[in-house]
Amino acid sequence: LVQKSFGRLLYLDAKLGNTTIDGLDDILSLDISKTYENKELETKLKDVSNKLYKEKVSVGCEISRVIGNTYTASVYLNLANLVSTYGNQLLDKSIVLFSYGSGALASMF
């Protein structure tokens, strides 16, 4: 779900003109309301975002992959791992935290 959400975030950034992503030209003109249940788009977004996901997001999910779900604590454990891994390289950088529950709610901060 995290990679799916990351792909959607990149798509929205590209649609707003904030970034350019190779391979999305044919779908950027779609009406956004037609994209929410589009499985073809979901697959394409996963494919085109895969490299950037591994580079920017994957390390932030590492602890959860190793020890399993710790529910709310997983957000902060993975943040601690990110800081431990990158340390001073994170100075003056922004970090986005994304959390979702078992229902239909999610938050990004």
CSV table of C-alpha atoms in Angstrom, one decimal:
chain,number,residue,atom,x,y,z
A,1,LEU,CA,0.0,0.0,0.0
A,2,VAL,CA,2.9,2.4,0.7
A,3,GLN,CA,4.3,1.9,-2.8
A,4,LYS,CA,0.9,2.3,-4.3
A,5,SER,CA,0.4,5.6,-2.4
A,6,PHE,CA,3.9,6.8,-3.4
A,7,GLY,CA,3.0,6.1,-7.1
A,8,ARG,CA,-0.2,8.1,-6.7
A,9,LEU,CA,1.7,11.0,-5.1
A,10,LEU,CA,4.1,11.1,-8.0
A,11,TYR,CA,1.2,11.0,-10.5
A,12,LEU,CA,-0.4,14.0,-8.7
A,13,ASP,CA,2.8,15.9,-8.7
A,14,ALA,CA,3.3,15.3,-12.4
A,15,LYS,CA,-0.4,16.2,-13.1
A,16,LEU,CA,0.2,19.5,-11.3
A,17,GLY,CA,3.4,20.1,-13.3
A,18,ASN,CA,5.6,19.9,-10.2
A,19,THR,CA,7.7,17.1,-11.6
A,20,THR,CA,8.3,15.2,-14.9
A,21,ILE,CA,8.1,11.4,-14.9
A,22,ASP,CA,8.9,9.4,-18.0
A,23,GLY,CA,6.2,7.0,-19.0
A,24,LEU,CA,3.2,9.0,-17.8
A,25,ASP,CA,2.6,11.3,-20.7
A,26,ASP,CA,-0.4,9.3,-22.0
A,27,ILE,CA,-2.3,9.3,-18.7
A,28,LEU,CA,-1.7,12.8,-17.4
A,29,SER,CA,-4.6,14.1,-19.5
A,30,LEU,CA,-7.1,11.7,-17.9
A,31,ASP,CA,-9.8,13.3,-15.8
A,32,ILE,CA,-8.6,12.6,-12.2
A,33,SER,CA,-12.0,11.3,-11.2
A,34,LYS,CA,-11.6,8.5,-13.8
A,35,THR,CA,-8.3,7.3,-12.2
A,36,TYR,CA,-9.3,6.2,-8.7
A,37,GLU,CA,-10.3,2.7,-9.7
A,38,ASN,CA,-8.1,2.3,-12.8
A,39,LYS,CA,-6.1,-0.8,-12.2
A,40,GLU,CA,-4.0,-0.3,-15.4
A,41,LEU,CA,-3.0,3.1,-14.1
A,42,GLU,CA,-2.2,1.6,-10.7
A,43,THR,CA,0.1,-0.9,-12.3
A,44,LYS,CA,1.8,1.7,-14.5
A,45,LEU,CA,2.4,4.0,-11.5
A,46,LYS,CA,4.0,1.2,-9.6
A,47,ASP,CA,6.3,0.4,-12.5
A,48,VAL,CA,7.3,4.0,-13.3
A,49,SER,CA,7.8,4.9,-9.6
A,50,ASN,CA,9.7,1.7,-8.6
A,51,LYS,CA,13.2,3.1,-8.9
A,52,LEU,CA,12.4,6.3,-7.0
A,53,TYR,CA,10.5,4.4,-4.4
A,54,LYS,CA,13.5,2.2,-3.7
A,55,GLU,CA,15.7,5.2,-3.5
A,56,LYS,CA,13.6,7.5,-1.3
A,57,VAL,CA,11.0,5.4,0.5
A,58,SER,CA,12.2,1.8,1.0
A,59,VAL,CA,14.8,2.5,3.7
A,60,GLY,CA,12.0,4.2,5.7
A,61,CYS,CA,10.1,0.9,5.7
A,62,GLU,CA,13.0,-1.4,6.6
A,63,ILE,CA,12.3,-1.9,10.3
A,64,SER,CA,8.7,-2.9,9.6
A,65,ARG,CA,9.9,-5.5,7.1
A,66,VAL,CA,12.4,-6.9,9.7
A,67,ILE,CA,10.3,-7.0,12.8
A,68,GLY,CA,6.7,-6.8,11.5
A,69,ASN,CA,3.9,-4.5,12.2
A,70,THR,CA,4.1,-2.5,15.5
A,71,TYR,CA,1.0,-0.5,14.5
A,72,THR,CA,1.3,3.2,15.4
A,73,ALA,CA,4.9,2.8,16.7
A,74,SER,CA,6.0,1.6,13.2
A,75,VAL,CA,5.9,5.2,11.9
A,76,TYR,CA,8.3,6.4,14.5
A,77,LEU,CA,10.5,3.3,14.5
A,78,ASN,CA,11.1,3.7,10.8
A,79,LEU,CA,11.7,7.4,11.2
A,80,ALA,CA,14.3,6.6,13.8
A,81,ASN,CA,15.9,4.1,11.4
A,82,LEU,CA,16.0,6.7,8.7
A,83,VAL,CA,17.7,9.2,11.0
A,84,SER,CA,20.1,6.5,12.2
A,85,THR,CA,21.0,5.5,8.6
A,86,TYR,CA,21.4,9.0,7.1
A,87,GLY,CA,22.2,11.2,10.1
A,88,ASN,CA,23.5,14.6,9.1
A,89,GLN,CA,22.6,14.0,5.4
A,90,LEU,CA,19.0,14.8,6.4
A,91,LEU,CA,19.8,18.3,7.6
A,92,ASP,CA,17.7,20.9,5.7
A,93,LYS,CA,15.7,18.1,4.1
A,94,SER,CA,12.0,17.4,4.4
A,95,ILE,CA,10.6,14.0,5.5
A,96,VAL,CA,7.1,12.9,4.8
A,97,LEU,CA,5.5,10.3,7.1
A,98,PHE,CA,2.6,8.2,5.8
A,99,SER,CA,0.5,6.0,8.0
A,100,TYR,CA,-2.6,4.1,7.3
A,101,GLY,CA,-4.9,2.0,9.5
A,102,SER,CA,-6.9,-1.1,8.8
A,103,GLY,CA,-9.9,0.9,7.8
A,104,ALA,CA,-10.2,3.5,5.1
A,105,LEU,CA,-8.2,6.2,6.9
A,106,ALA,CA,-4.7,7.3,6.2
A,107,SER,CA,-2.6,10.3,7.2
A,108,MET,CA,0.5,12.0,5.7
A,109,PHE,CA,2.5,14.6,7.6
